[in-house]
Tab-separated table of C-alpha atoms in Angstrom:
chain	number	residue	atom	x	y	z
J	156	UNK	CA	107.724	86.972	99.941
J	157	UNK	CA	110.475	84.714	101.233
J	158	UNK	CA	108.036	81.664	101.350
J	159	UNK	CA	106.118	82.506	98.110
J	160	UNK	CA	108.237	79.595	96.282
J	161	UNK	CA	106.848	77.248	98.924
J	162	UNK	CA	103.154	78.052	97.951
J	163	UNK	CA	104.042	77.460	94.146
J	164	UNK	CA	105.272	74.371	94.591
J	165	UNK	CA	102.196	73.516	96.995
J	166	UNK	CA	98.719	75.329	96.950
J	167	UNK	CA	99.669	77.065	93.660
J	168	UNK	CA	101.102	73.660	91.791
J	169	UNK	CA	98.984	73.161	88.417
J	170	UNK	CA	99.443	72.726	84.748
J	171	UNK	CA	99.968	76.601	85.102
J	172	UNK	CA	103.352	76.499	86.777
J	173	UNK	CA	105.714	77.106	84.600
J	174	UNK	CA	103.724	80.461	83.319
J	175	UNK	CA	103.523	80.976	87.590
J	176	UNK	CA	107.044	80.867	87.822
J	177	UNK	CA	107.859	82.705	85.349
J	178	UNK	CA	105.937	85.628	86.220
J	179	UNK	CA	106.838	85.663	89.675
J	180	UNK	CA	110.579	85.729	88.306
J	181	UNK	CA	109.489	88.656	85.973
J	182	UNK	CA	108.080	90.056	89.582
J	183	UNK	CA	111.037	89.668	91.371
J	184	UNK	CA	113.250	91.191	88.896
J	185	UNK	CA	110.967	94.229	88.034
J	186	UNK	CA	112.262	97.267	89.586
J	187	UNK	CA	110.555	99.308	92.851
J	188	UNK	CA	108.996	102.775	91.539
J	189	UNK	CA	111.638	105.734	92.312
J	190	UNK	CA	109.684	107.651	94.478
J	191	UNK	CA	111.910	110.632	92.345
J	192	UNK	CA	109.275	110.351	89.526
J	193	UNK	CA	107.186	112.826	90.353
J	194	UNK	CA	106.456	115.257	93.304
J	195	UNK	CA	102.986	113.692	92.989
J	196	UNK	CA	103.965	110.497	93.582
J	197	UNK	CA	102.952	110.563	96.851
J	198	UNK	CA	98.909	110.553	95.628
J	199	UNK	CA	99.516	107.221	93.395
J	200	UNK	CA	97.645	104.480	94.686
J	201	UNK	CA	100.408	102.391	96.560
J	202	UNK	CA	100.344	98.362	96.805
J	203	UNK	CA	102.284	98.351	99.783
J	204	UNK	CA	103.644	95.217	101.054
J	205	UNK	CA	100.579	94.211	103.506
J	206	UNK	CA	98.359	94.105	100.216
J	207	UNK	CA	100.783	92.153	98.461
J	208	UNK	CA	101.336	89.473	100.744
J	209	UNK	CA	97.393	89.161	101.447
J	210	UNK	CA	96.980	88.582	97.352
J	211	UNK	CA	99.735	86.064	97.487
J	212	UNK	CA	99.053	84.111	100.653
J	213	UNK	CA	95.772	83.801	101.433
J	214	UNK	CA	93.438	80.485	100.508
J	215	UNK	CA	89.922	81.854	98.652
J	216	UNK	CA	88.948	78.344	99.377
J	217	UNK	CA	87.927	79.919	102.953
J	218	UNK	CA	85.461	82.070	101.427
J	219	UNK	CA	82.086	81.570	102.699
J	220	UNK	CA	80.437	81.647	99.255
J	221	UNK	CA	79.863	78.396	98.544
J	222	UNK	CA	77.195	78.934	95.184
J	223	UNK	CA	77.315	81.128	92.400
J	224	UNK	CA	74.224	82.395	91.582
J	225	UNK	CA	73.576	83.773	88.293
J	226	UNK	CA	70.351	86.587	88.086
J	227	UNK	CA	68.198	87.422	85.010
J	228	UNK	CA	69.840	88.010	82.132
J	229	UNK	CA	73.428	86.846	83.296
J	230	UNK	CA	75.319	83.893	81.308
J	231	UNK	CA	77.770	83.283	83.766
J	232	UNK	CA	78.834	83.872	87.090
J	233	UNK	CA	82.119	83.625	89.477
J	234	UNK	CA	81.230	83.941	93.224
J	235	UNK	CA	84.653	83.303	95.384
J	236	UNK	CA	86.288	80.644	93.111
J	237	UNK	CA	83.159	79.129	92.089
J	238	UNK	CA	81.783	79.253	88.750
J	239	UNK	CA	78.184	79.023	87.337
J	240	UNK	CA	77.386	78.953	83.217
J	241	UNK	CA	73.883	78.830	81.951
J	242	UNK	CA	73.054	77.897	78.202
J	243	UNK	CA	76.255	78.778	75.860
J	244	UNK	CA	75.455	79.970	72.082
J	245	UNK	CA	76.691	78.458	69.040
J	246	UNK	CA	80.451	78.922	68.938
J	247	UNK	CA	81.113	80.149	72.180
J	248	UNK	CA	83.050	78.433	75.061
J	249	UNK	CA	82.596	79.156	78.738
J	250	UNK	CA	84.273	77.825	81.780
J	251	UNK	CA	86.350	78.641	84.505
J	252	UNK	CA	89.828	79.351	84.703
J	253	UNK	CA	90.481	75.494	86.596
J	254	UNK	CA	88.282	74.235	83.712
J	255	UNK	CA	89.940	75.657	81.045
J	256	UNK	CA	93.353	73.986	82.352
J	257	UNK	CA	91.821	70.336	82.067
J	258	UNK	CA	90.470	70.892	78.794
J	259	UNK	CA	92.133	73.762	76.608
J	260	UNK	CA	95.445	73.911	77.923
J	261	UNK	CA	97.202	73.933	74.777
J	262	UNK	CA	94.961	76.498	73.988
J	263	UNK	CA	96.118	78.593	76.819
J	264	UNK	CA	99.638	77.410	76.331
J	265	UNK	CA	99.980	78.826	72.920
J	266	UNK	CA	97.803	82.045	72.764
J	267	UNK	CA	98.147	83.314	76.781
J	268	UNK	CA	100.628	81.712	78.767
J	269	UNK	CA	103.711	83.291	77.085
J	270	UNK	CA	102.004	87.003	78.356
J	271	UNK	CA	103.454	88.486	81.728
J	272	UNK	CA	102.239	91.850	81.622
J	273	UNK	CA	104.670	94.922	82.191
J	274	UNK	CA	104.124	96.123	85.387
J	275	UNK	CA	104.772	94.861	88.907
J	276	UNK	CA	101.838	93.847	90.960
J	277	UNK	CA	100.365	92.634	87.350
J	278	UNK	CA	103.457	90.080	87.322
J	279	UNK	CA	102.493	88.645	90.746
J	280	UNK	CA	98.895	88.197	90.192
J	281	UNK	CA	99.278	86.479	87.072
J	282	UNK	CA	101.670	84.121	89.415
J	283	UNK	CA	99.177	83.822	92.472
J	284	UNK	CA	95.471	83.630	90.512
J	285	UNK	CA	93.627	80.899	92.372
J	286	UNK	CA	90.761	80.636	89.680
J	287	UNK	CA	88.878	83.143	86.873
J	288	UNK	CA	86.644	83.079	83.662
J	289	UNK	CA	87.090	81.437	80.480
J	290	UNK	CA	85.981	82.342	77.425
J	291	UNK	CA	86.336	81.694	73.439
J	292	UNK	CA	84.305	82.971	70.775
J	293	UNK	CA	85.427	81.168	67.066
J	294	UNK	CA	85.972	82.324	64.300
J	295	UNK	CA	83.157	84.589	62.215
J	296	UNK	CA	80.897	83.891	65.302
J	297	UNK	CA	79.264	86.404	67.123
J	298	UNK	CA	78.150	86.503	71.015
J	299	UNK	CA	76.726	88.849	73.539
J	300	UNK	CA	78.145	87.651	77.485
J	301	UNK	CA	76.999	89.404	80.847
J	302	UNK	CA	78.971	87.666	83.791
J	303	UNK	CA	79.193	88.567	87.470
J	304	UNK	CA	81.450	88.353	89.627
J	305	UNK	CA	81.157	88.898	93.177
J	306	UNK	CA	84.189	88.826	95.410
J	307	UNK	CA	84.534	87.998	99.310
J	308	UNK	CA	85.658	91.272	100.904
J	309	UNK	CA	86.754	88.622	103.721
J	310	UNK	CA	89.455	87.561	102.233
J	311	UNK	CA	92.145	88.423	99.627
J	312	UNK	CA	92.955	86.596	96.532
J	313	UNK	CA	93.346	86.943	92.773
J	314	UNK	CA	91.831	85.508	89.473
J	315	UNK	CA	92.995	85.788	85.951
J	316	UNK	CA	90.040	86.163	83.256
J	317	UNK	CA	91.049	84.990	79.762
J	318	UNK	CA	89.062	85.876	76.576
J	319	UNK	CA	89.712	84.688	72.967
J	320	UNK	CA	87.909	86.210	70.035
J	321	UNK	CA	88.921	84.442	66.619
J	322	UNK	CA	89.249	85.459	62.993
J	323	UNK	CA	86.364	88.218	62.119
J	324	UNK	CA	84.580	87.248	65.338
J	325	UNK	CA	82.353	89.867	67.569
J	326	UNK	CA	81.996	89.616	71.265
J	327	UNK	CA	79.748	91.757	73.247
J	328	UNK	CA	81.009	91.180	77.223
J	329	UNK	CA	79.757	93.135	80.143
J	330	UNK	CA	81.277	92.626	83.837
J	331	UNK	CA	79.823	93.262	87.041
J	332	UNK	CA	82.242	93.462	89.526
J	333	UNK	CA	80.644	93.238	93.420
J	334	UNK	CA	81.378	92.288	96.615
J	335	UNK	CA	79.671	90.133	99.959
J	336	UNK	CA	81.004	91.326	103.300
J	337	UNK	CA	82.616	93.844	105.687
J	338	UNK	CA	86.515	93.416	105.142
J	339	UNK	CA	89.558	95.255	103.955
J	340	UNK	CA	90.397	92.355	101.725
J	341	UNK	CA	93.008	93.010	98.570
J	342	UNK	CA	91.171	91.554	95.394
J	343	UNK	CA	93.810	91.675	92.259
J	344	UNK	CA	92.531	90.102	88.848
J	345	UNK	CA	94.177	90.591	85.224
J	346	UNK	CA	91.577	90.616	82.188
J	347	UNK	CA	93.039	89.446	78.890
J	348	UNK	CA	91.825	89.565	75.085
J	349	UNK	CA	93.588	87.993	72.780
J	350	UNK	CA	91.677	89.039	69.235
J	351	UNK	CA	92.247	87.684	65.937
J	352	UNK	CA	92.231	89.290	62.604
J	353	UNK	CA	89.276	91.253	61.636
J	354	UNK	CA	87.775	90.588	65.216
J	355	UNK	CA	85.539	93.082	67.142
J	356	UNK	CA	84.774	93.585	71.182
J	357	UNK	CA	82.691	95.720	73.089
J	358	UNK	CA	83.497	95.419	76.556
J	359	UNK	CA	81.518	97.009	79.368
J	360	UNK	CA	83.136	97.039	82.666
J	361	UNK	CA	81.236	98.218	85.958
J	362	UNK	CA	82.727	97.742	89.624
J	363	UNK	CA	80.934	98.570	92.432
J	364	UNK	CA	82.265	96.789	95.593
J	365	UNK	CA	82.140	97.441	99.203
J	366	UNK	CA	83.916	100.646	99.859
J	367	UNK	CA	86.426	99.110	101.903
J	368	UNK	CA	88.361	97.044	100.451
J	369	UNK	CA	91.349	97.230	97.517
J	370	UNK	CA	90.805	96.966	93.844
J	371	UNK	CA	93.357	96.157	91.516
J	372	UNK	CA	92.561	95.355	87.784
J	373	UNK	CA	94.990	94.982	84.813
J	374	UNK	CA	93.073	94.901	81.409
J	375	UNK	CA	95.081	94.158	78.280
J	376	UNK	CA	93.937	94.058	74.796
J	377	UNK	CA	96.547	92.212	72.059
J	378	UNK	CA	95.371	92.903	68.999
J	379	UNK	CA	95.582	91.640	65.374
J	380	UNK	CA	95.316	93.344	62.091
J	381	UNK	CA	92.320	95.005	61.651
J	382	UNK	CA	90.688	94.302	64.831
J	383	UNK	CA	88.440	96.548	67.026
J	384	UNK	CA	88.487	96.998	70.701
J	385	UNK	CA	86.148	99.241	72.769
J	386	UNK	CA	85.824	99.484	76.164
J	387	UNK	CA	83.096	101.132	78.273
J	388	UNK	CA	84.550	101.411	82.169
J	389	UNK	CA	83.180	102.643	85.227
J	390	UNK	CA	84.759	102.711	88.667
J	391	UNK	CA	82.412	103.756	91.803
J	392	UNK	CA	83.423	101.274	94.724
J	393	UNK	CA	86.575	99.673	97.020
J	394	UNK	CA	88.487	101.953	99.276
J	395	UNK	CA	91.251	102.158	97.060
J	396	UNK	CA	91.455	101.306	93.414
J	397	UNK	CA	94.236	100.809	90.652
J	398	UNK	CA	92.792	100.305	87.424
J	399	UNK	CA	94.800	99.642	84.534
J	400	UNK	CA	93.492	99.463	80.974
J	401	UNK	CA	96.202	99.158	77.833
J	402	UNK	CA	96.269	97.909	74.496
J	403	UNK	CA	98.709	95.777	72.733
J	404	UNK	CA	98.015	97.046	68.879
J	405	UNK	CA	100.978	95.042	67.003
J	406	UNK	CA	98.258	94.656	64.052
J	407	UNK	CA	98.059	97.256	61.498
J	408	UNK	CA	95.196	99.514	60.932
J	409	UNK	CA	93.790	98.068	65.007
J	410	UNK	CA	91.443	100.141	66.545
J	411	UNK	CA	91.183	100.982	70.428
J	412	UNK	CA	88.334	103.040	72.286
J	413	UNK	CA	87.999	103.897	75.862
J	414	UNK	CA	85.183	106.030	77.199
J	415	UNK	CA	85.786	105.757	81.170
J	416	UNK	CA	83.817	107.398	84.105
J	417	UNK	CA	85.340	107.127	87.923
J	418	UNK	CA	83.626	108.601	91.107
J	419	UNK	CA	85.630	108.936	94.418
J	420	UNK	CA	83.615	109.742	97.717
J	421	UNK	CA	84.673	109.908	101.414
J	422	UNK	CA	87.993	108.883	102.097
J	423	UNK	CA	88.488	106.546	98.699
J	424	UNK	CA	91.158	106.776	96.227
J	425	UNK	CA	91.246	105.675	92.528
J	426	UNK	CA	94.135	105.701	90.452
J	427	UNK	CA	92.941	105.145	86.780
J	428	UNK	CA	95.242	104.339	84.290
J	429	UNK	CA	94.074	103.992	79.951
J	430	UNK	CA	97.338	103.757	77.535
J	431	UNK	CA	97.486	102.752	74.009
J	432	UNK	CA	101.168	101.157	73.080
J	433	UNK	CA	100.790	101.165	68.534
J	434	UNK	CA	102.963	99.062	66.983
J	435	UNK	CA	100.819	98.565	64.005
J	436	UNK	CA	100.559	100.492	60.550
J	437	UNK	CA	97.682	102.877	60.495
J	438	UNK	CA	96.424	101.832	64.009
J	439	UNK	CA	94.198	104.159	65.779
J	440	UNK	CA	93.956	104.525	69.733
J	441	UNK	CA	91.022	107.280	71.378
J	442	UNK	CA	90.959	107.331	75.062
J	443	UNK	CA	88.119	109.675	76.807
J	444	UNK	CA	88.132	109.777	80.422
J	445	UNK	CA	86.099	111.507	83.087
J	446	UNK	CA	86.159	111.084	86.816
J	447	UNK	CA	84.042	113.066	89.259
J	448	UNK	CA	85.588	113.417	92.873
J	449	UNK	CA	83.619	114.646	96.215
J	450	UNK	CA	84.206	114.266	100.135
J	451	UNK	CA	88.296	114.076	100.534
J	452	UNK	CA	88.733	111.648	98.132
J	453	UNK	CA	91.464	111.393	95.549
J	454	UNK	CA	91.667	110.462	91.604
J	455	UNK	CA	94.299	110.392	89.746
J	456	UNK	CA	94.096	109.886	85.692
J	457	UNK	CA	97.268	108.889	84.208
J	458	UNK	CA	97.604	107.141	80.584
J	459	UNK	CA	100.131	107.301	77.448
J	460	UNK	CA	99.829	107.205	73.947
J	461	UNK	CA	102.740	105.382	72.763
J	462	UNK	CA	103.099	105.796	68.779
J	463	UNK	CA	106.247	103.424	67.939
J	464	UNK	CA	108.635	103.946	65.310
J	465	UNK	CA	106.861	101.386	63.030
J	466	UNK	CA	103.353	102.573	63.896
J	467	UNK	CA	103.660	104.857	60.490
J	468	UNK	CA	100.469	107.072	59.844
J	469	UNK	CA	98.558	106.357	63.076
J	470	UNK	CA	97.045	107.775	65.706
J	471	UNK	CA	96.312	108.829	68.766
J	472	UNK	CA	94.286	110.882	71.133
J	473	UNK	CA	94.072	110.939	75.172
J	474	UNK	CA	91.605	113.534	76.905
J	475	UNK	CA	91.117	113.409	80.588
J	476	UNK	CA	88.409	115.662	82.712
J	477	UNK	CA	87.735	115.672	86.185
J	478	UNK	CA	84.939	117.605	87.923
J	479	UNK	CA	85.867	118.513	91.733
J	480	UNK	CA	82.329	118.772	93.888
J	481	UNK	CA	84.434	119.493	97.149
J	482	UNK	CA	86.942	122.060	98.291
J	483	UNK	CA	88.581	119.181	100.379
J	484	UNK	CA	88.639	116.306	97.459
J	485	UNK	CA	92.035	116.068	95.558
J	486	UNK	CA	92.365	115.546	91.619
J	487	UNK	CA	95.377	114.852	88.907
J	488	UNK	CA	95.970	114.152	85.356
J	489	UNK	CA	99.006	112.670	84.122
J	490	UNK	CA	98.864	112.757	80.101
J	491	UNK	CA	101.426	111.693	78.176
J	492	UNK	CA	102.928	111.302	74.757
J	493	UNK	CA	105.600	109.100	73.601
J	494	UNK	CA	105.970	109.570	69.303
J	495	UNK	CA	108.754	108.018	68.169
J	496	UNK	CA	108.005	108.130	64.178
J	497	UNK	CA	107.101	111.712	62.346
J	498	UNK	CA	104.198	110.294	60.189
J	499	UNK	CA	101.265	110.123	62.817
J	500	UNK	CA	98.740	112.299	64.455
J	501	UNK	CA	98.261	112.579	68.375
J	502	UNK	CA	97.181	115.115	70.772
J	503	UNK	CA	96.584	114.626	74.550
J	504	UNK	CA	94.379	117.514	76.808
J	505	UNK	CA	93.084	117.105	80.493
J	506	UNK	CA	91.382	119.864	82.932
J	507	UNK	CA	90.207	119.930	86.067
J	508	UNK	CA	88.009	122.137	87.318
J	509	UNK	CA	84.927	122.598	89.632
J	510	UNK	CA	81.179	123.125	89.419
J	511	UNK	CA	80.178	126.073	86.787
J	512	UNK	CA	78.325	128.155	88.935
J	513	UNK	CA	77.164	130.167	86.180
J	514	UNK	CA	75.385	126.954	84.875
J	515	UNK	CA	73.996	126.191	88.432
J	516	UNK	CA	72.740	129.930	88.469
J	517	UNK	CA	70.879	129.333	85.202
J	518	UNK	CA	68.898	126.282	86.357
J	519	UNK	CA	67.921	127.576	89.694
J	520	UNK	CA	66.928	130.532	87.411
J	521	UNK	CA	64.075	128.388	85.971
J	522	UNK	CA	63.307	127.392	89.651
J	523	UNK	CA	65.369	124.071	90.174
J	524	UNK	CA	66.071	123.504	93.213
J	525	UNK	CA	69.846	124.308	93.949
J	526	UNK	CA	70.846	120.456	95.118
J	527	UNK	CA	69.036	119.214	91.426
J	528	UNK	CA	70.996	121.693	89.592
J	529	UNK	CA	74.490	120.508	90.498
J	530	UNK	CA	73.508	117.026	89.493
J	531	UNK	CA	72.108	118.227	86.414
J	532	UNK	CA	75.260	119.895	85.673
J	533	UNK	CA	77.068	116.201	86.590
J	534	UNK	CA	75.108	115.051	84.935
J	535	UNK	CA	76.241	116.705	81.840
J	536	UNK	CA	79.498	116.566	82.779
J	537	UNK	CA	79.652	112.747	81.833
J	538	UNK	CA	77.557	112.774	79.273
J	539	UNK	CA	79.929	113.123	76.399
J	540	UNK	CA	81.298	109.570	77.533
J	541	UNK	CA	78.377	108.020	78.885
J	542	UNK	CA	75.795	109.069	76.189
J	543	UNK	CA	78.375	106.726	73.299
J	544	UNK	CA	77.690	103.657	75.417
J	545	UNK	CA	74.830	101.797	74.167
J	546	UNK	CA	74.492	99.086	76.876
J	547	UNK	CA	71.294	99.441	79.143
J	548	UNK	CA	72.810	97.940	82.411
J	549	UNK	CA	75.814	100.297	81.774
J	550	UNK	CA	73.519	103.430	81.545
J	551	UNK	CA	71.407	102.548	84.340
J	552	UNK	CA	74.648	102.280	86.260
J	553	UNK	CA	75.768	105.972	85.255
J	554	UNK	CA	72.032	107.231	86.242
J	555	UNK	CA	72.042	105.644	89.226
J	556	UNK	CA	75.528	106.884	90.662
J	557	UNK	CA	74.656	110.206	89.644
J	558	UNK	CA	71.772	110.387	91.928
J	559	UNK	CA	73.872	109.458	94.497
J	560	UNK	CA	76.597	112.268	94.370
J	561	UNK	CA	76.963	114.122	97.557
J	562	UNK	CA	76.694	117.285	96.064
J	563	UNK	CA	77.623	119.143	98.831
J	564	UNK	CA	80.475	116.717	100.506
């Protein structure tokens, strides 16, 4: 990273420099993980220094796709760096990342730029991002987005997406993450929603790159008083994957949701990380997560329901569940709770465990066929999360990456 300055001033040298610098500052001075933390460490999804220097160094400008193509259906779409928008609705602004610099850079200035993130990789990509998506919703409006974004496994680079929701505002956003290529390139993006008072998102999240390159996504909700944030997230491709997803409730009586599926195969490993941090009065935080894990692959689910002192009558709840489909696949859950006041309500619970043969018995009972059975029972194994999402292209998704467990790997 000894040359990393040099690209800053150069490549890197925008109206977004200051907010560069500063983050790669907060990077440099953020400590390295003590590998003491936990005899588990060892499974964590690592960013060694190989990844990190790909994010940091490499042009995206090389990619080799040159159009963004937006299918049926979609309102925007980010292939490489570039950027395609169809017809915008009535209070809604779309661009791109470079747009949004030429014309709503005091916008950014005051409402984004002044947000670094807390962890370490996190820092650095919101000091290397070489493009991203754009988007503001204003006040009282309401607006239903489906964007893709397909990445170059080629090549490694970062974006930063931004999103805005104003004053009693509702945003419906779903995210197709996918990827063009055979490569083992490092693709590291940070999603942010900043949400006014009263405002309300639904955010559906699918990824579902080639399985051989590195996924690492930071999602951060800051929310106002009264707001609402749900999130709906799947994770099914890239050879290794560190997905973060927090909130930021400093408003009283916020709301945060996450219902969250993850299915490891082969040789792939997902760390998946969902953590509420409540600063507000009365603010509630629910975080359901499931992950399914075959072949030898590994998942981890970590996530923390942080209940500060001022947080007074709130909430929180974290429940993890992992289903293991192979004797040589690995699993962990990582709950934790951090209360610091004595007027809320929180619980945390997480199990792993393997197919219920009792349940496959009863199936093949009524003369299913023993492979059938064991999805079935999958199947239902999601279903508690799944079955609360209401977006079709989301439940298709599930469907579809059921039918394509390897039962038997």
């Amino acid at each position: 990273m000894d040359n990393y300055l040099d690209t800053l001033k150069t490549r890197l040298n925008d109206s977004a420099y200051e907010y560069r610098r500063d983050a790669f500052l907060a990077f440099l001075r953020a400590p390295v993980r003590d590998y003491k933390e936990s005899p588990t460490v060892k499974d964590y999804v690592e960013i060694g220094k190989r990844e990190v220097e790909a994010l940091v160094y490499q042009d995206a400008s090389s990619s080799q796709l040159s159009t963004a193509t937006r299918e049926d259906g979609e309102d925007a779409a980010l292939y490489g760096l570039n950027f395609s928008v169809g017809k915008v609705q009535p209070g809604v602004i779309i661009t791109d990342m470079r747009g949004a610099m030429e014309e709503h850079l005091e916008t950014l200035r005051a409402k984004v730029f002044d947000k670094f993130g807390d962890d370490k990789i996190e820092f650095l990509i919101n000091s290397a991002w070489q493009n991203g998506y754009f988007i503001e919703v204003a006040d009282g409006a309401t607006a239903q987005v489906d964007i893709h974004v397909e990445w170059d496994s080629r090549i490694s680079y970062a974006l930063k997406n931004v999103v805005i929701v104003g004053r009693d505002a509702n945003l419906r956003l779903f995210e197709h993450d996918m990827s063009t290529g055979q490569g083992d390139g490092v693709h590291g993006k940070t999603i942010y929603f900043i949400m006014g008072q009263g405002s309300k998102v639904e955010f559906n999240y699918l990824q579902e790159k080639e399985k051989t390159t590195t996924d690492i996504t930071y999602v951060k909700s800051f929310q106002d008083r009264y707001s609402a944030f749900n999130i709906y997230h799947i994770n099914y491709g890239s050879a290794k994957v560190l997905f973060s997803n927090e909130s930021q409730q400093a408003g009283d009586y916020s709301d945060f949701r996450v219902n969250g599926i993850s299915f490891s195969a082969g040789t792939q490993k997902m760390d998946i990380r969902d953590s509420s941090f409540q600063l507000g009065i009365g603010s509630t935080s629910d975080i359901q997560v499931r992950g399914v894990v075959s072949g030898q692959s590994v998942t981890i689910h970590r996530g923390n329901v942080d209940l500060e002192e001022v947080a007074k009558k709130s909430s929180g709840f974290y429940n993890s569940k992992i289903l293991l489909l192979s004797k040589e696949g690995y699993a962990n859950s990582k709950p934790g709770l951090m209360i610091k006041n004595n007027d809320t309500r929180s619980k945390h619970a997480s199990a792993i465990s393997s197919l219920d043969e009792e349940q496959v018995f009863y199936l093949r009972s009524r003369g299913i066929p023993a492979g059938e059975a064991k999805s079935m029972v999958a199947e239902g194994f999601i279903a508690s999360v799944a079955d609360r999402a209401s977006h079709p292209r989301f439940r298709s998704a599930v469907e579809r990456f059921v039918k394509e467990l390897d039962i038997n790997a």
